[in-house]
Tab-separated table of C-alpha atoms in Angstrom:
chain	number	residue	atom	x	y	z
A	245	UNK	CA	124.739	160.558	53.181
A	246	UNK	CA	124.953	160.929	57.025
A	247	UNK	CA	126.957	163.402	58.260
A	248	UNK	CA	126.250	164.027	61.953
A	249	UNK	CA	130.259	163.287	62.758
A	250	UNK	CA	132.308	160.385	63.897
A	251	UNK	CA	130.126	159.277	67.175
A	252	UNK	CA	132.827	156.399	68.648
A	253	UNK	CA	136.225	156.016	69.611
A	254	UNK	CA	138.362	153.095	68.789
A	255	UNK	CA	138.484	150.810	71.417
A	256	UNK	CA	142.000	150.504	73.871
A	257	UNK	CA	144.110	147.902	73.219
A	258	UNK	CA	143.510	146.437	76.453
A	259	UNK	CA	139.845	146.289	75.499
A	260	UNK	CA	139.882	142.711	73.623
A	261	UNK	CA	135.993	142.354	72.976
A	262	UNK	CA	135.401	140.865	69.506
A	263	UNK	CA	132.453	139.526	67.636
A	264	UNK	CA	132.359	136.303	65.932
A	265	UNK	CA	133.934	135.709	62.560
A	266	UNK	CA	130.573	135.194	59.892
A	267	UNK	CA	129.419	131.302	59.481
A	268	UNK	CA	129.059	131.672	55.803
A	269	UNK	CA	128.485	128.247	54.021
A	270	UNK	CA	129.810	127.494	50.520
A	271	UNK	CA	126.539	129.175	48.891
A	272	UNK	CA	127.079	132.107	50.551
A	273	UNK	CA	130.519	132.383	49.824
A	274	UNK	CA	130.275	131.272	45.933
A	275	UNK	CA	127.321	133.978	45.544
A	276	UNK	CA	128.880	136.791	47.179
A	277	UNK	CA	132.312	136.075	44.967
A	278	UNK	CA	130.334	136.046	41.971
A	279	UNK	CA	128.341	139.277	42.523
A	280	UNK	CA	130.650	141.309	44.779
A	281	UNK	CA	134.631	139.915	45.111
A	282	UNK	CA	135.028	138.745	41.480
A	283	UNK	CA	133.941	141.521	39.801
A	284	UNK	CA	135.242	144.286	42.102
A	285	UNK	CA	132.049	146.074	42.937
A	286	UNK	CA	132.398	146.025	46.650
A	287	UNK	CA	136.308	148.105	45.671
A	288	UNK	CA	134.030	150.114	43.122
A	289	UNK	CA	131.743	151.477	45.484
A	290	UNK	CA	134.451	151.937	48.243
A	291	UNK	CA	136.977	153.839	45.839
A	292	UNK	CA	133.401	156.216	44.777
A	293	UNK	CA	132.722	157.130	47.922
A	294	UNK	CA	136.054	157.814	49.181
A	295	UNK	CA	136.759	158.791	52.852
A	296	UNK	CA	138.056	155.626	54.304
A	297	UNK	CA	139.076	157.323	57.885
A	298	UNK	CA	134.891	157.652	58.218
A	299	UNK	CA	133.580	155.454	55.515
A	300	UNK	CA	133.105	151.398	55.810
A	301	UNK	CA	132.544	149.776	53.044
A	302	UNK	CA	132.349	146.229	54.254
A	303	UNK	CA	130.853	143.070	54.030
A	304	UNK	CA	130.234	139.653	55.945
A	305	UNK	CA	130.549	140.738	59.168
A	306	UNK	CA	127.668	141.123	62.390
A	307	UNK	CA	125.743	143.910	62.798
A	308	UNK	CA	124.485	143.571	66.382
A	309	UNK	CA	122.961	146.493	68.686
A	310	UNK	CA	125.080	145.974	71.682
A	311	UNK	CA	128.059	143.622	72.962
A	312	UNK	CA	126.813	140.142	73.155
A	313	UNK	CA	128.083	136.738	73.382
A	314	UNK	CA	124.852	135.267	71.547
A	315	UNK	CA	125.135	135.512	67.601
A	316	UNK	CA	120.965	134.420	67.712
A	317	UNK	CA	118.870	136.670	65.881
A	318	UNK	CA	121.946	138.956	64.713
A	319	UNK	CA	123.127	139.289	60.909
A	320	UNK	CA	125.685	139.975	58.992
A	321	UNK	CA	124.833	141.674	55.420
A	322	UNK	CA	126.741	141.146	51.639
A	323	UNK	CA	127.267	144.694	51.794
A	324	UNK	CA	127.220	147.334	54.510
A	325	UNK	CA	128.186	150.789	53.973
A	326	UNK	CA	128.511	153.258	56.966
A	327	UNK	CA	128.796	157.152	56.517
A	328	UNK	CA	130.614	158.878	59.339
A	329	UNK	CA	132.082	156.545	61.362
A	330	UNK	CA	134.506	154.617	62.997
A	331	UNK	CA	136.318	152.022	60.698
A	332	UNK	CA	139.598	151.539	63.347
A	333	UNK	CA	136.254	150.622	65.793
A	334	UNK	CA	134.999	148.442	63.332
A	335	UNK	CA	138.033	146.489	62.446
A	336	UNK	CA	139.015	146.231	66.244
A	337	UNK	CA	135.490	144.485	67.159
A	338	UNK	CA	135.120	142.471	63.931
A	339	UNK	CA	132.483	143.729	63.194
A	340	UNK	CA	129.616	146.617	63.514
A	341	UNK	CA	128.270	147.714	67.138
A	342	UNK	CA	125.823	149.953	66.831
A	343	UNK	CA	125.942	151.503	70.397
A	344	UNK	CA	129.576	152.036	70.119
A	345	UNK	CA	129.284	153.248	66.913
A	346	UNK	CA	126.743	155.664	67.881
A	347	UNK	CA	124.470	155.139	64.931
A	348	UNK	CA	123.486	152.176	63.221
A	349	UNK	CA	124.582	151.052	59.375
A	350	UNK	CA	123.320	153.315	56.473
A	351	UNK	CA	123.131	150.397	54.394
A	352	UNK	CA	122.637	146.840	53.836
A	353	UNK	CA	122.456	144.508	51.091
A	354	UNK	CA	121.743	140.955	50.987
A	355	UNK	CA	122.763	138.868	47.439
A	356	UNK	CA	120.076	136.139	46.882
A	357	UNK	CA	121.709	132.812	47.887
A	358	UNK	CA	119.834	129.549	48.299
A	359	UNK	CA	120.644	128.810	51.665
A	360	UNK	CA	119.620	132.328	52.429
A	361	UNK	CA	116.338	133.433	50.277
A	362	UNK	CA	113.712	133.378	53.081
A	363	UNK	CA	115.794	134.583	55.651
A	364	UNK	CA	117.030	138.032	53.286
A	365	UNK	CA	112.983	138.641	53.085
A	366	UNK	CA	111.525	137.776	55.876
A	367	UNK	CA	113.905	137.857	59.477
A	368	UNK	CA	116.446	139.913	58.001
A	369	UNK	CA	114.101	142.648	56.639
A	370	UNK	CA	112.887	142.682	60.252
A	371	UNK	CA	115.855	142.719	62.233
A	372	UNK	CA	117.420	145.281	59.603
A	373	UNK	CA	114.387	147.531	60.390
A	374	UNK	CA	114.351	147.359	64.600
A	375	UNK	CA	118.283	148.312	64.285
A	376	UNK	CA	117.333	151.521	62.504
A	377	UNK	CA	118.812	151.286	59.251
A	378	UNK	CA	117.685	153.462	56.272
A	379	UNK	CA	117.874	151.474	53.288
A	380	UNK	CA	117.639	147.674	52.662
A	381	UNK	CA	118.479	146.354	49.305
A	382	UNK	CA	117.940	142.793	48.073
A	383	UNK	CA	120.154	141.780	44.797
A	384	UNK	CA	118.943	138.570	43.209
A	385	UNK	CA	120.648	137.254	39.940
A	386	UNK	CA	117.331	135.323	38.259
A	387	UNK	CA	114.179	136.118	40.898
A	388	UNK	CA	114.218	132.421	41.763
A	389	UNK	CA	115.261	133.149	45.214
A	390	UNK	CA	113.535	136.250	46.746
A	391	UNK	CA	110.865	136.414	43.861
A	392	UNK	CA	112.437	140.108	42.316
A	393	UNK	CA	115.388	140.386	40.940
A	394	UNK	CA	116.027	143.797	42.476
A	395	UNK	CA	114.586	145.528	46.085
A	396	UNK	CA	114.596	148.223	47.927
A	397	UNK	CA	113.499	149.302	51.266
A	398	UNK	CA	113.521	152.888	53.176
A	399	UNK	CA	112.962	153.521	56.848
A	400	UNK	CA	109.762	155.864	57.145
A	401	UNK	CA	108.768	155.831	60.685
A	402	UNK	CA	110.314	152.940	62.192
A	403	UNK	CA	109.483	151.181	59.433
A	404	UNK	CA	110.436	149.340	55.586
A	405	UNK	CA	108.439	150.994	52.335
A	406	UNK	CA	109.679	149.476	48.855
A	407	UNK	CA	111.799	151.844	46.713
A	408	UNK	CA	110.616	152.265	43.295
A	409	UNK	CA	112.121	150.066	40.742
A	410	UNK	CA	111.694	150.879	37.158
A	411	UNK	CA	112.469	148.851	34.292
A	412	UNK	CA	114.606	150.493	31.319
A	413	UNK	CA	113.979	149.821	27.564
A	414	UNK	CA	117.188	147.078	27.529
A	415	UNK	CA	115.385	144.966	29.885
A	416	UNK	CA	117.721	146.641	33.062
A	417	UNK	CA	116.036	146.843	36.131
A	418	UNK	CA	117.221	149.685	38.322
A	419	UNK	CA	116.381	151.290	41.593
A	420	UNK	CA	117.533	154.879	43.368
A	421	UNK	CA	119.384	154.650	46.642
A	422	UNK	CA	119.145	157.917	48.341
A	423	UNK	CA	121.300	156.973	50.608
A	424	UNK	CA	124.744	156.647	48.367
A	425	UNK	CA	123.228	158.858	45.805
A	426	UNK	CA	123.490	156.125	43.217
A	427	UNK	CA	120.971	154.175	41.083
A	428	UNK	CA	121.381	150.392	42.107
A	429	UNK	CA	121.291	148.242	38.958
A	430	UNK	CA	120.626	144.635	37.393
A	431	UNK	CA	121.349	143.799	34.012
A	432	UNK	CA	121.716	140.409	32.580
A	433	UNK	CA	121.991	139.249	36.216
A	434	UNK	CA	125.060	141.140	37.313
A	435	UNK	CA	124.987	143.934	39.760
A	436	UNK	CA	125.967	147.595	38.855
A	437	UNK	CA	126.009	150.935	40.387
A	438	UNK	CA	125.086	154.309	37.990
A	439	UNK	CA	125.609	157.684	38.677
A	440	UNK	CA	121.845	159.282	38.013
A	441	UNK	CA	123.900	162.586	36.757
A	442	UNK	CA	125.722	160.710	33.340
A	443	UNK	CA	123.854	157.639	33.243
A	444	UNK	CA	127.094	155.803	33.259
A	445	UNK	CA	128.227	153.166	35.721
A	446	UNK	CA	130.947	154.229	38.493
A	447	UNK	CA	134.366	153.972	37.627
A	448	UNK	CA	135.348	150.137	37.553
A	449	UNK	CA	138.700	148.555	36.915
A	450	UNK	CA	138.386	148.181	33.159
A	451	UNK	CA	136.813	151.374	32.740
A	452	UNK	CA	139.830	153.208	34.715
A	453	UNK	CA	142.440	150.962	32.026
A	454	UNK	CA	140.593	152.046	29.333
A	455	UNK	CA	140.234	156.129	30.246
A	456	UNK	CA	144.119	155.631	30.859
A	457	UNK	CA	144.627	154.414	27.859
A	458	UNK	CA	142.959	156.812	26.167
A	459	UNK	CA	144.851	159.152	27.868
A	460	UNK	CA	147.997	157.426	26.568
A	461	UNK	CA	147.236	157.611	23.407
A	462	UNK	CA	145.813	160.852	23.177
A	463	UNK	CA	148.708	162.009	24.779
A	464	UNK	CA	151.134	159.656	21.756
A	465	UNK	CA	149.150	161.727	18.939
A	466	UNK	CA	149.672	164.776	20.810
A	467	UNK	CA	153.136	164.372	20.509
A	468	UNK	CA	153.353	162.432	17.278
A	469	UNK	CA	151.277	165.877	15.854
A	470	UNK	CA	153.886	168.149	17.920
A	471	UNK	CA	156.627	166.045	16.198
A	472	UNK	CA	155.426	166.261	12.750
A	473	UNK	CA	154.910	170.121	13.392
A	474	UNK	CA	158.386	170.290	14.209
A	475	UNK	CA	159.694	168.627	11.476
A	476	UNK	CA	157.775	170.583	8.794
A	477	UNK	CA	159.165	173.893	10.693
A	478	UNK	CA	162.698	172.540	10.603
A	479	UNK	CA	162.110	171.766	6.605
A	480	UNK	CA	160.504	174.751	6.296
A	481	UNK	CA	163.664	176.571	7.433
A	482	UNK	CA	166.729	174.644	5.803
A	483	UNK	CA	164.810	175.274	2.490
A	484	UNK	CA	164.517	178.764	3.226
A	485	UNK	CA	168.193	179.415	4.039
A	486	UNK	CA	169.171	177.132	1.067
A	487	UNK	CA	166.745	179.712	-0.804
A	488	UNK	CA	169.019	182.367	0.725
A	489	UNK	CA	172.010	180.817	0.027
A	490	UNK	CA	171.200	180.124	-4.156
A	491	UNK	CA	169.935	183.748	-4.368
A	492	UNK	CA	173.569	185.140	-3.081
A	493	UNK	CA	175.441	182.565	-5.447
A	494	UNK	CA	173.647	183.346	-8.194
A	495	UNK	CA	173.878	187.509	-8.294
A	496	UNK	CA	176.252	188.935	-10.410
């Protein structure tokens, strides 16, 4: 993770620059619900890495270098995650500015999409890598589209090297992003992210029910043990003072 400090200030009111809303097309839009929206990994990733006053955790939005009225050539990634900087900025513009920001994105992923496969590999790798960005991660549900199912890319010297992907013994393919400290993972063609120190995938919605639920009933037992405790104490007791009682009745 970055942490060089907030670099931008969010601009005035008055100030009413703002970039572009995204042209997704229907492709784009029923991909990125399947992989991202639908199953809550975008708000999974956001709620791990906390620190929303410096954190974006964003998506479908351009990333440009500078203000411009020409969208040409600019992109706007499935997922962009920003470490130290300005969301108010962010929100205000619509979108990421790199030269207001201070600093471009710390990372960018593109979900295959048909209407989108040779762009995410070939124009989009390139821009991604002029604007300075560390990592570049391609997520594609069968291979048909960008020809992996799963890549990485880090910044060395101005330029992309692949990350390392390694294939686990249930058929998983998963990669290590350096930058969010996570391993990046497909299985069975849906997107996951692991933490490398359990194994296990970040906390999720189902997996949050289910620990509070196990809470709840751990906590029911507790009780139900404290309970029955009680109630053998409280036995316990009346029997002995009944006990008492016979013994006294019963001397001469």
């Amino acid at each position: 993770m970055t942490t060089a400090g907030i670099h931008s200030k969010t601009p005035p009111a008055s100030d009413a620059f703002i970039l572009p809303d995204a042209p997704l097309s229907q492709d784009e839009k029923m991909t990125n619900a399947r992989h991202l929206s639908e199953t809550g990994q975008h708000h999974h990733l956001a709620q791990y890495l906390g620190n929303p006053e410096t954190t974006i955790v964003s998506s479908e939005r351009y990333v440009v270098t500078q203000r411009t009225s020409s969208m040409a050539g600019s992109h706007y990634p499935d997922l962009l995650v920003v470490f130290d900087a300005d969301p108010a900025a962010y929100e205000a513009r619509n979108g990421y500015i790199i030269e207001e920001q201070g600093k471009p994105p710390d990372f960018v992923m593109e979900v295959a999409s048909r209407s989108t496969r040779h762009v995410d590999t070939g124009a989009k790798r390139v821009a991604y890598a002029r604007q300075g960005i560390p990592e570049y991660w391609r997520f594609d549900e069968t291979g048909e589209y960008h020809g992996t199912k799963l890549a990485g890319d880090r910044l060395v010297n101005g330029r992309y090297e692949t990350i390392d992907i390694e294939e686990l013994s249930d058929g998983s393919l998963q990669g290590y992003t350096a930058v969010l400290g996570l391993f990046l993972r497909w299985t069975r063609g849906r997107l996951g992210w692991h933490d490398p120190a359990t194994g296990e995938h970040i906390a999720t919605f189902d997996s949050e029910r289910e620990r509070a639920n196990a809470e709840l009933s751990a906590r029911i037992q507790a009780e139900a043990r404290a309970n029955a405790a009680e109630t053998r104490a409280n036995n316990a007791e009346a029997r002995a003072r009944y006990l008492e009682a016979e013994v006294r009745r019963l001397r001469p």
